[in-house]
CSV table of C-alpha atoms in Angstrom, one decimal:
chain,number,residue,atom,x,y,z
A,1,MET,CA,161.8,2.7,76.8
A,2,ALA,CA,165.0,4.2,75.5
A,3,PRO,CA,168.0,1.9,75.3
A,4,LYS,CA,170.7,2.3,77.8
A,5,THR,CA,173.8,4.3,76.9
A,6,SER,CA,176.7,1.9,75.9
A,7,SER,CA,180.2,2.6,77.2
A,8,PRO,CA,182.7,4.0,74.7
A,9,ILE,CA,184.3,1.5,72.2
A,10,PRO,CA,187.8,0.8,73.4
A,11,THR,CA,190.7,1.7,71.0
A,12,PRO,CA,193.0,-1.2,70.0
A,13,PHE,CA,195.9,1.1,70.6
A,14,PRO,CA,197.1,1.7,74.3
A,15,PRO,CA,196.8,5.3,75.4
A,16,SER,CA,200.6,5.6,75.7
A,17,GLN,CA,201.1,5.0,71.9
A,18,THR,CA,200.6,7.5,69.2
A,19,GLU,CA,197.8,6.5,66.7
A,20,PRO,CA,199.5,5.4,63.4
A,21,ASN,CA,199.6,7.5,60.4
A,22,PRO,CA,196.5,6.6,58.3
A,23,THR,CA,198.3,7.1,55.1
A,24,LYS,CA,200.8,4.3,55.7
A,25,THR,CA,200.1,0.5,55.4
A,26,GLN,CA,199.2,-0.8,58.8
A,27,VAL,CA,200.0,-4.2,60.2
A,28,PHE,CA,197.3,-5.3,62.6
A,29,PRO,CA,198.7,-6.5,65.9
A,30,SER,CA,198.6,-10.4,66.1
A,31,CYS,CA,196.7,-12.3,68.8
A,32,GLU,CA,200.1,-13.2,70.4
A,33,ALA,CA,201.4,-9.7,70.5
A,34,ASN,CA,198.2,-8.4,71.9
A,35,PRO,CA,196.3,-10.9,74.0
A,36,HIS,CA,193.4,-8.6,74.4
A,37,PHE,CA,192.9,-8.1,70.6
A,38,ILE,CA,190.3,-11.0,70.1
A,39,SER,CA,188.3,-9.9,73.2
A,40,ILE,CA,188.3,-6.3,72.0
A,41,VAL,CA,187.3,-7.2,68.5
A,42,SER,CA,184.6,-9.5,69.8
A,43,ALA,CA,183.2,-6.8,72.0
A,44,ILE,CA,183.1,-4.4,69.0
A,45,ILE,CA,181.4,-7.0,66.8
A,46,GLY,CA,178.9,-7.8,69.6
A,47,LEU,CA,178.1,-4.2,70.0
A,48,ILE,CA,177.6,-3.7,66.3
A,49,TYR,CA,175.2,-6.9,66.2
A,50,THR,CA,173.3,-5.8,69.2
A,51,ASN,CA,172.7,-2.3,67.7
A,52,TYR,CA,171.7,-4.1,64.4
A,53,PHE,CA,169.3,-6.5,66.2
A,54,TYR,CA,167.8,-3.6,68.3
A,55,GLN,CA,167.2,-1.4,65.2
A,56,SER,CA,165.9,-4.1,62.7
A,57,TYR,CA,164.1,-6.4,65.1
A,58,ILE,CA,163.1,-4.7,68.4
A,59,LEU,CA,162.2,-1.4,66.9
A,60,GLY,CA,161.3,-2.5,63.3
A,61,GLU,CA,159.0,-5.4,64.1
A,62,PHE,CA,157.0,-3.3,66.5
A,63,ALA,CA,156.8,-0.1,64.6
A,64,ALA,CA,153.0,-0.7,63.9
A,65,PHE,CA,152.2,-0.8,67.6
A,66,PRO,CA,151.9,2.1,70.1
A,67,GLU,CA,154.8,2.0,72.5
A,68,PRO,CA,152.7,0.8,75.6
A,69,VAL,CA,151.7,-2.2,73.5
A,70,ALA,CA,155.2,-2.7,71.9
A,71,ARG,CA,156.9,-2.7,75.3
A,72,LYS,CA,154.7,-5.7,76.6
A,73,LEU,CA,155.2,-7.5,73.2
A,74,ARG,CA,158.9,-7.2,73.4
A,75,ARG,CA,158.9,-8.8,76.9
A,76,ALA,CA,156.5,-11.5,75.7
A,77,LEU,CA,158.5,-12.5,72.7
A,78,PHE,CA,161.8,-12.4,74.9
A,79,TYR,CA,160.2,-14.9,77.4
A,80,SER,CA,158.7,-17.1,74.7
A,81,ASN,CA,161.6,-17.3,72.3
A,82,TYR,CA,164.9,-16.4,74.2
A,83,ASP,CA,164.7,-16.9,78.0
A,84,VAL,CA,161.7,-19.2,77.8
A,85,GLN,CA,159.4,-18.7,80.8
A,86,PRO,CA,156.0,-19.6,79.9
A,87,ASP,CA,154.3,-17.9,82.9
A,88,ASN,CA,156.0,-14.7,82.1
A,89,ALA,CA,155.4,-14.9,78.3
A,90,LEU,CA,151.7,-15.4,79.0
A,91,LYS,CA,151.4,-12.6,81.5
A,92,TYR,CA,153.0,-10.1,79.0
A,93,TYR,CA,150.9,-11.3,76.1
A,94,LYS,CA,147.8,-10.7,78.1
A,95,GLN,CA,149.1,-7.3,79.2
A,96,ALA,CA,149.9,-6.4,75.6
A,97,LEU,CA,146.2,-7.2,74.6
A,98,VAL,CA,144.9,-5.1,77.6
A,99,ALA,CA,147.2,-2.2,76.6
A,100,ALA,CA,146.0,-2.5,73.0
A,101,GLU,CA,142.3,-2.2,74.1
A,102,GLU,CA,143.3,0.8,76.3
A,103,VAL,CA,145.0,2.7,73.5
A,104,GLY,CA,142.1,2.0,71.1
A,105,MET,CA,143.7,-0.4,68.6
A,106,ASP,CA,141.2,-2.2,66.2
A,107,PRO,CA,140.7,-5.8,67.8
A,108,PHE,CA,140.2,-7.1,64.3
A,109,SER,CA,143.3,-5.4,62.7
A,110,ASP,CA,146.1,-7.7,61.3
A,111,GLU,CA,148.5,-6.5,64.1
A,112,ILE,CA,146.2,-7.5,67.1
A,113,LEU,CA,145.1,-10.8,65.3
A,114,GLY,CA,148.7,-11.5,64.8
A,115,VAL,CA,149.4,-11.2,68.5
A,116,LYS,CA,146.6,-13.7,69.2
A,117,PHE,CA,148.0,-16.0,66.5
A,118,GLN,CA,151.5,-15.7,68.1
A,119,LEU,CA,149.9,-16.6,71.4
A,120,ALA,CA,148.2,-19.8,69.9
A,121,SER,CA,151.5,-20.7,68.4
A,122,PHE,CA,153.3,-20.3,71.7
A,123,PHE,CA,150.9,-22.8,73.3
A,124,GLU,CA,151.3,-25.2,70.5
A,125,LYS,CA,155.0,-25.2,69.7
A,126,GLN,CA,156.8,-23.8,72.9
A,127,ILE,CA,154.9,-25.5,75.8
A,128,HIS,CA,153.1,-28.2,73.7
A,129,GLN,CA,149.5,-27.5,74.6
A,130,PRO,CA,147.7,-27.8,71.4
A,131,LYS,CA,144.2,-27.8,73.2
A,132,MET,CA,145.0,-24.3,74.4
A,133,ALA,CA,146.0,-23.3,70.9
A,134,ILE,CA,142.7,-24.6,69.6
A,135,GLU,CA,140.7,-22.8,72.3
A,136,ILE,CA,142.4,-19.5,71.4
A,137,LEU,CA,141.9,-19.9,67.6
A,138,GLU,CA,138.3,-21.0,68.0
A,139,ARG,CA,137.4,-18.0,70.2
A,140,VAL,CA,139.2,-15.6,67.9
A,141,ARG,CA,137.5,-17.0,64.8
A,142,GLN,CA,134.1,-16.8,66.3
A,143,SER,CA,134.6,-13.2,67.3
A,144,CYS,CA,135.7,-12.4,63.8
A,145,LEU,CA,132.7,-14.3,62.3
A,146,ASP,CA,130.3,-12.4,64.7
A,147,TRP,CA,131.9,-9.1,63.4
A,148,VAL,CA,131.5,-10.1,59.7
A,149,LYS,CA,127.9,-11.1,60.3
A,150,GLU,CA,127.0,-7.8,62.4
A,151,SER,CA,129.1,-5.2,60.5
A,152,GLY,CA,130.7,-6.8,57.4
A,153,GLY,CA,127.7,-5.8,55.2
A,154,LEU,CA,128.3,-2.1,55.8
A,155,GLU,CA,129.6,-0.3,52.7
A,156,GLU,CA,132.5,1.3,54.7
A,157,ASN,CA,133.5,-2.1,56.0
A,158,ARG,CA,133.9,-3.9,52.7
A,159,GLY,CA,137.7,-4.0,52.7
A,160,LYS,CA,137.9,-5.0,56.3
A,161,ARG,CA,135.4,-7.7,55.7
A,162,THR,CA,137.6,-9.2,53.0
A,163,ARG,CA,140.6,-9.1,55.3
A,164,VAL,CA,138.8,-10.5,58.4
A,165,LEU,CA,137.0,-13.2,56.5
A,166,GLY,CA,140.2,-14.3,54.9
A,167,GLN,CA,141.8,-14.6,58.4
A,168,CYS,CA,138.9,-16.8,59.4
A,169,VAL,CA,139.7,-19.0,56.4
A,170,ARG,CA,143.3,-19.3,57.4
A,171,MET,CA,142.5,-20.1,61.0
A,172,SER,CA,140.2,-22.9,59.7
A,173,VAL,CA,143.2,-24.4,58.0
A,174,LYS,CA,145.2,-24.4,61.2
A,175,LEU,CA,142.4,-25.6,63.3
A,176,GLY,CA,141.8,-28.6,61.0
A,177,GLU,CA,145.5,-29.5,61.3
A,178,LEU,CA,145.5,-29.2,65.1
A,179,TYR,CA,142.3,-31.3,65.5
A,180,ALA,CA,143.7,-33.9,63.2
A,181,GLY,CA,147.2,-33.9,65.0
A,182,PRO,CA,148.3,-37.0,67.0
A,183,GLU,CA,147.9,-35.1,70.3
A,184,ILE,CA,144.2,-34.4,69.7
A,185,MET,CA,142.9,-36.7,67.0
A,186,GLU,CA,139.3,-35.4,66.8
A,187,GLY,CA,138.6,-36.3,63.2
A,188,GLU,CA,135.0,-34.9,63.1
A,189,GLN,CA,136.2,-31.5,64.3
A,190,ALA,CA,139.1,-31.5,61.8
A,191,GLU,CA,136.7,-32.3,59.0
A,192,GLU,CA,134.2,-29.7,60.1
A,193,SER,CA,136.9,-27.0,60.2
A,194,LEU,CA,138.4,-27.9,56.9
A,195,VAL,CA,135.0,-28.3,55.1
A,196,TRP,CA,133.9,-24.9,56.4
A,197,GLY,CA,137.2,-23.3,55.2
A,198,VAL,CA,136.9,-24.8,51.7
A,199,THR,CA,133.2,-23.9,51.5
A,200,THR,CA,133.9,-20.3,52.6
A,201,LEU,CA,136.7,-19.9,50.2
A,202,LEU,CA,134.8,-21.1,47.3
A,203,LYS,CA,131.6,-19.3,48.2
A,204,GLU,CA,133.3,-16.0,48.3
A,205,GLN,CA,135.1,-16.6,44.9
A,206,GLU,CA,131.9,-17.7,43.3
A,207,ARG,CA,130.1,-14.6,44.7
A,208,ARG,CA,132.6,-12.3,43.3
A,209,GLU,CA,132.5,-14.0,39.9
A,210,ARG,CA,128.7,-13.8,39.9
A,211,GLU,CA,128.1,-10.3,41.2
A,212,GLY,CA,131.5,-8.7,40.5
A,213,VAL,CA,133.9,-7.2,43.0
A,214,LYS,CA,132.2,-4.3,44.9
A,215,GLU,CA,134.0,-1.0,45.2
A,216,GLY,CA,136.3,-1.0,48.2
A,217,GLU,CA,136.3,-4.8,48.8
A,218,GLY,CA,139.8,-5.4,47.5
A,219,GLU,CA,141.3,-8.7,46.3
A,220,TRP,CA,140.2,-12.0,47.6
A,221,MET,CA,142.8,-14.7,48.4
A,222,ASN,CA,144.7,-15.4,45.2
A,223,PRO,CA,145.9,-19.0,44.4
A,224,GLU,CA,149.4,-18.1,45.5
A,225,GLU,CA,148.5,-16.7,48.8
A,226,ILE,CA,149.5,-18.8,51.7
A,227,GLY,CA,149.4,-18.5,55.5
A,228,GLY,CA,152.2,-19.2,57.9
A,229,ALA,CA,154.5,-22.2,57.7
A,230,LEU,CA,153.0,-25.5,59.2
A,231,GLU,CA,154.4,-28.2,61.1
A,232,CYS,CA,155.4,-31.4,59.2
A,233,THR,CA,153.3,-34.4,60.1
A,234,ILE,CA,155.0,-37.8,59.3
A,235,TYR,CA,152.6,-40.7,58.8
A,236,PRO,CA,153.8,-44.5,58.9
A,237,PHE,CA,154.0,-46.9,56.0
A,238,MET,CA,150.6,-48.6,55.3
A,239,ALA,CA,150.1,-52.1,53.9
A,240,PRO,CA,149.6,-53.3,51.2
A,241,LEU,CA,151.0,-50.0,49.8
A,242,ILE,CA,152.9,-47.2,51.3
A,243,LEU,CA,151.1,-43.9,51.6
A,244,PHE,CA,154.1,-41.7,51.5
A,245,PRO,CA,154.5,-39.5,54.5
A,246,HIS,CA,152.3,-36.4,54.1
A,247,GLN,CA,154.2,-33.2,54.5
A,248,THR,CA,151.9,-30.2,55.4
A,249,CYS,CA,154.6,-27.5,55.6
A,250,PHE,CA,153.8,-26.1,52.1
A,251,SER,CA,154.7,-22.5,52.7
A,252,SER,CA,155.1,-21.8,48.9
A,253,LEU,CA,152.1,-23.6,47.6
A,254,PRO,CA,148.5,-22.4,47.0
A,255,LEU,CA,146.2,-22.1,50.0
A,256,ALA,CA,143.4,-23.9,48.1
A,257,PHE,CA,146.0,-26.9,47.6
A,258,ARG,CA,146.5,-26.9,51.4
A,259,PHE,CA,142.8,-27.2,52.1
A,260,VAL,CA,142.6,-30.0,49.5
A,261,GLN,CA,145.7,-31.9,50.6
A,262,THR,CA,144.8,-31.7,54.2
A,263,LEU,CA,141.2,-32.9,53.7
A,264,ALA,CA,142.5,-35.8,51.5
A,265,THR,CA,145.0,-36.7,54.3
A,266,HIS,CA,142.0,-36.7,56.9
A,267,TYR,CA,140.0,-39.0,54.7
A,268,ALA,CA,142.9,-41.4,54.0
A,269,ASP,CA,143.7,-41.6,57.7
A,270,ARG,CA,140.0,-42.6,58.3
A,271,GLN,CA,140.4,-45.3,55.5
A,272,GLN,CA,137.8,-43.3,53.4
A,273,HIS,CA,139.9,-43.7,50.3
A,274,TYR,CA,136.9,-43.2,48.1
A,275,LEU,CA,136.7,-39.6,49.3
A,276,ALA,CA,140.5,-39.1,49.6
A,277,SER,CA,141.2,-40.2,45.8
A,278,PRO,CA,139.3,-37.4,44.0
A,279,LEU,CA,140.9,-34.9,46.4
A,280,TYR,CA,144.4,-36.1,45.8
A,281,LEU,CA,143.6,-35.9,42.1
A,282,GLN,CA,142.4,-32.2,42.6
A,283,ALA,CA,145.5,-31.5,44.6
A,284,ILE,CA,147.8,-32.6,41.9
A,285,SER,CA,146.0,-30.3,39.4
A,286,LEU,CA,146.7,-27.2,41.8
A,287,ILE,CA,150.5,-27.4,41.7
A,288,PRO,CA,153.1,-27.5,38.8
A,289,PRO,CA,153.5,-31.0,37.3
A,290,SER,CA,157.3,-31.0,37.6
A,291,ASN,CA,157.2,-30.5,41.3
A,292,CYS,CA,158.7,-32.8,43.9
A,293,HIS,CA,155.5,-32.6,46.0
A,294,ALA,CA,153.6,-33.8,42.9
A,295,VAL,CA,155.6,-37.0,43.2
A,296,VAL,CA,154.3,-37.7,46.8
A,297,LEU,CA,150.7,-36.8,45.7
A,298,MET,CA,150.7,-39.1,42.7
A,299,ASN,CA,152.1,-42.0,44.9
A,300,ASN,CA,149.4,-41.3,47.6
A,301,LEU,CA,146.8,-41.3,44.8
A,302,ALA,CA,148.0,-44.6,43.6
A,303,ALA,CA,147.9,-46.2,47.1
A,304,SER,CA,144.4,-44.5,47.8
A,305,LEU,CA,143.0,-45.9,44.6
A,306,LEU,CA,144.0,-49.5,45.5
A,307,LEU,CA,142.8,-49.2,49.1
A,308,GLN,CA,139.4,-48.0,47.9
A,309,ARG,CA,136.3,-49.7,49.3
A,310,THR,CA,133.5,-47.6,47.8
A,311,PRO,CA,130.1,-48.0,49.6
A,312,ALA,CA,127.6,-49.6,47.2
A,313,THR,CA,124.4,-47.5,46.6
A,314,PRO,CA,121.7,-48.0,43.9
A,315,TYR,CA,123.1,-44.9,42.1
A,316,ASP,CA,126.9,-45.6,42.7
A,317,PRO,CA,127.8,-49.3,42.2
A,318,PRO,CA,131.1,-50.6,43.7
A,319,SER,CA,134.3,-49.7,41.7
A,320,ASP,CA,135.9,-52.4,39.5
A,321,PRO,CA,139.0,-53.7,41.5
A,322,ALA,CA,140.8,-54.5,38.3
A,323,ALA,CA,140.3,-51.0,37.0
A,324,LEU,CA,141.5,-49.5,40.3
A,325,LEU,CA,144.5,-51.7,40.2
A,326,ALA,CA,145.4,-50.5,36.7
A,327,HIS,CA,144.9,-46.8,37.6
A,328,ALA,CA,147.0,-47.3,40.7
A,329,ARG,CA,149.9,-48.8,38.6
A,330,GLN,CA,149.6,-45.8,36.2
A,331,TRP,CA,149.9,-43.2,39.0
A,332,ALA,CA,152.8,-45.0,40.8
A,333,ARG,CA,154.7,-45.1,37.5
A,334,LYS,CA,153.8,-41.4,36.8
A,335,ALA,CA,155.2,-40.5,40.2
A,336,ILE,CA,158.5,-42.2,39.2
A,337,ASP,CA,158.6,-40.4,35.9
A,338,THR,CA,157.9,-37.1,37.4
A,339,ALA,CA,160.7,-37.6,40.0
A,340,ASN,CA,163.1,-38.4,37.2
A,341,ALA,CA,162.0,-35.4,35.2
A,342,VAL,CA,162.8,-32.9,37.9
A,343,GLU,CA,166.1,-31.1,37.3
A,344,PRO,CA,168.9,-32.5,39.5
A,345,ALA,CA,169.4,-29.0,41.1
A,346,ALA,CA,165.8,-28.9,42.1
A,347,ARG,CA,165.5,-32.5,43.2
A,348,ASP,CA,165.3,-32.6,47.0
A,349,GLU,CA,164.9,-35.2,49.7
A,350,GLU,CA,161.1,-35.2,49.2
A,351,CYS,CA,161.6,-36.1,45.5
A,352,GLU,CA,164.0,-38.9,46.1
A,353,ARG,CA,162.1,-40.5,48.9
A,354,GLY,CA,158.9,-40.1,47.0
A,355,CYS,CA,160.4,-42.0,44.0
A,356,ALA,CA,161.8,-44.7,46.2
A,357,VAL,CA,158.4,-45.3,47.8
A,358,ALA,CA,156.7,-45.3,44.4
A,359,MET,CA,159.2,-48.1,43.2
A,360,TYR,CA,158.4,-50.1,46.3
A,361,ASN,CA,154.7,-49.7,45.6
A,362,MET,CA,155.3,-50.7,41.9
A,363,GLY,CA,156.9,-53.9,43.4
A,364,ARG,CA,153.8,-54.6,45.4
A,365,LEU,CA,151.6,-53.9,42.4
A,366,ALA,CA,153.8,-56.1,40.0
A,367,GLU,CA,152.0,-59.0,38.2
A,368,ASP,CA,154.9,-61.4,38.7
A,369,GLY,CA,157.8,-62.0,41.0
A,370,ARG,CA,160.4,-61.0,38.5
A,371,GLU,CA,159.0,-57.7,37.8
A,372,ALA,CA,158.5,-57.1,41.6
A,373,GLY,CA,162.1,-58.0,42.3
A,374,ARG,CA,163.3,-55.5,39.7
A,375,TRP,CA,161.3,-52.7,41.3
A,376,TYR,CA,162.3,-53.6,44.8
A,377,ARG,CA,166.0,-53.5,43.8
A,378,GLU,CA,165.5,-50.1,42.1
A,379,GLY,CA,163.7,-48.8,45.2
A,380,ARG,CA,166.4,-50.0,47.5
A,381,GLU,CA,169.1,-48.3,45.3
A,382,ARG,CA,167.2,-45.1,45.3
A,383,SER,CA,166.7,-45.3,49.2
A,384,GLU,CA,170.5,-45.8,49.6
A,385,GLY,CA,171.3,-42.9,47.6
A,386,CYS,CA,169.2,-40.5,49.7
A,387,GLY,CA,169.9,-42.2,53.1
A,388,PHE,CA,166.2,-43.4,53.3
A,389,ALA,CA,166.5,-46.2,56.0
A,390,GLU,CA,162.8,-47.1,56.0
A,391,GLY,CA,162.8,-47.4,52.3
A,392,ILE,CA,165.8,-49.7,52.4
A,393,ARG,CA,164.2,-51.9,55.0
A,394,MET,CA,160.8,-52.2,53.1
A,395,CYS,CA,162.4,-52.9,49.8
A,396,GLU,CA,164.8,-55.6,51.3
A,397,GLU,CA,161.7,-57.1,53.0
A,398,GLY,CA,159.9,-57.2,49.7
A,399,LEU,CA,163.0,-58.9,48.0
A,400,ARG,CA,163.1,-61.5,50.6
A,401,GLY,CA,159.4,-62.2,50.1
A,402,VAL,CA,159.8,-62.5,46.3
A,403,GLU,CA,163.0,-64.7,46.6
A,404,GLY,CA,161.3,-66.9,49.0
A,405,GLU,CA,158.5,-67.8,46.6
């Protein structure tokens, strides 16, 4: 649909005046001298912005879609992001998918899969119905897997198979996070989705290393590749140590890291720390050592080590508590050293809070009250410096316990 024709832009000079000579220095009329000046300039700026928005977003973002599909998508996004009307948004998303089918768009193209992902995101974030988001993603993933099984082996579909299978892996990450979220809390489903994603990711990598990349397959997911940004999930403090709040919005970190981190979080939440600890260790190896999130992971590993209760089997005897305690101290101290080694310009809130929590944990792990008090005071000071109220509270509570002994 062509945009409506705009009315002519008004000139700041009344019709009765002669337009000034452009070769002379001009003095713009003040707001007091011309009460209409601000409104006129605002109208001009608004018109310029509207035109830019239309050209760069409305037209640019939908250039890959035929106009019958783009028209419905523009309405869907308008009703989901601007004038939020869930019923209308859902109606136009459905109409866009029907129009895409009518014009013959590939249902497994990135464009159409992207529309379905956007619809799932709409249910999750805009109208807070994660179950519907899960239902959509599960249905889309299954249809993609059916296509991979039936047609992915054909020579002419090698490149498409790589792309569609990669989308299935990304969907598994999101499904695992949705199942594990506080609204759903279906641990087994979360684990199943994440384990499937990890297994598929590694199997495809191993196949390519073993057989070589076939002609037309294209590149598989590289370590730096990442899906969309995810919501941050904040978990509470845990006794006797603090498992620092897990942040799952790692838009700049490797996809393999996201799998390992989320799976580690899943096991930690289920108190299966003997499974979480090696995953935290693996996650640490997947990111740069002088990284603020490494501080969080090291602290989580320290806590997970101390909380371990490894099931005893004839082949795997219980872990030595003294050894676990020593390792926990080492990783908590390493978290502090890592945070302090990060350049001040790169040190963000996650770094500062992670360091404060590690200091608190060092107090809990201390061998005597004097050492514990020193760590609690350092943790309180660090928490005060970054406005970390929960850290201040916990460190002061620890100090009262030490001073009361």
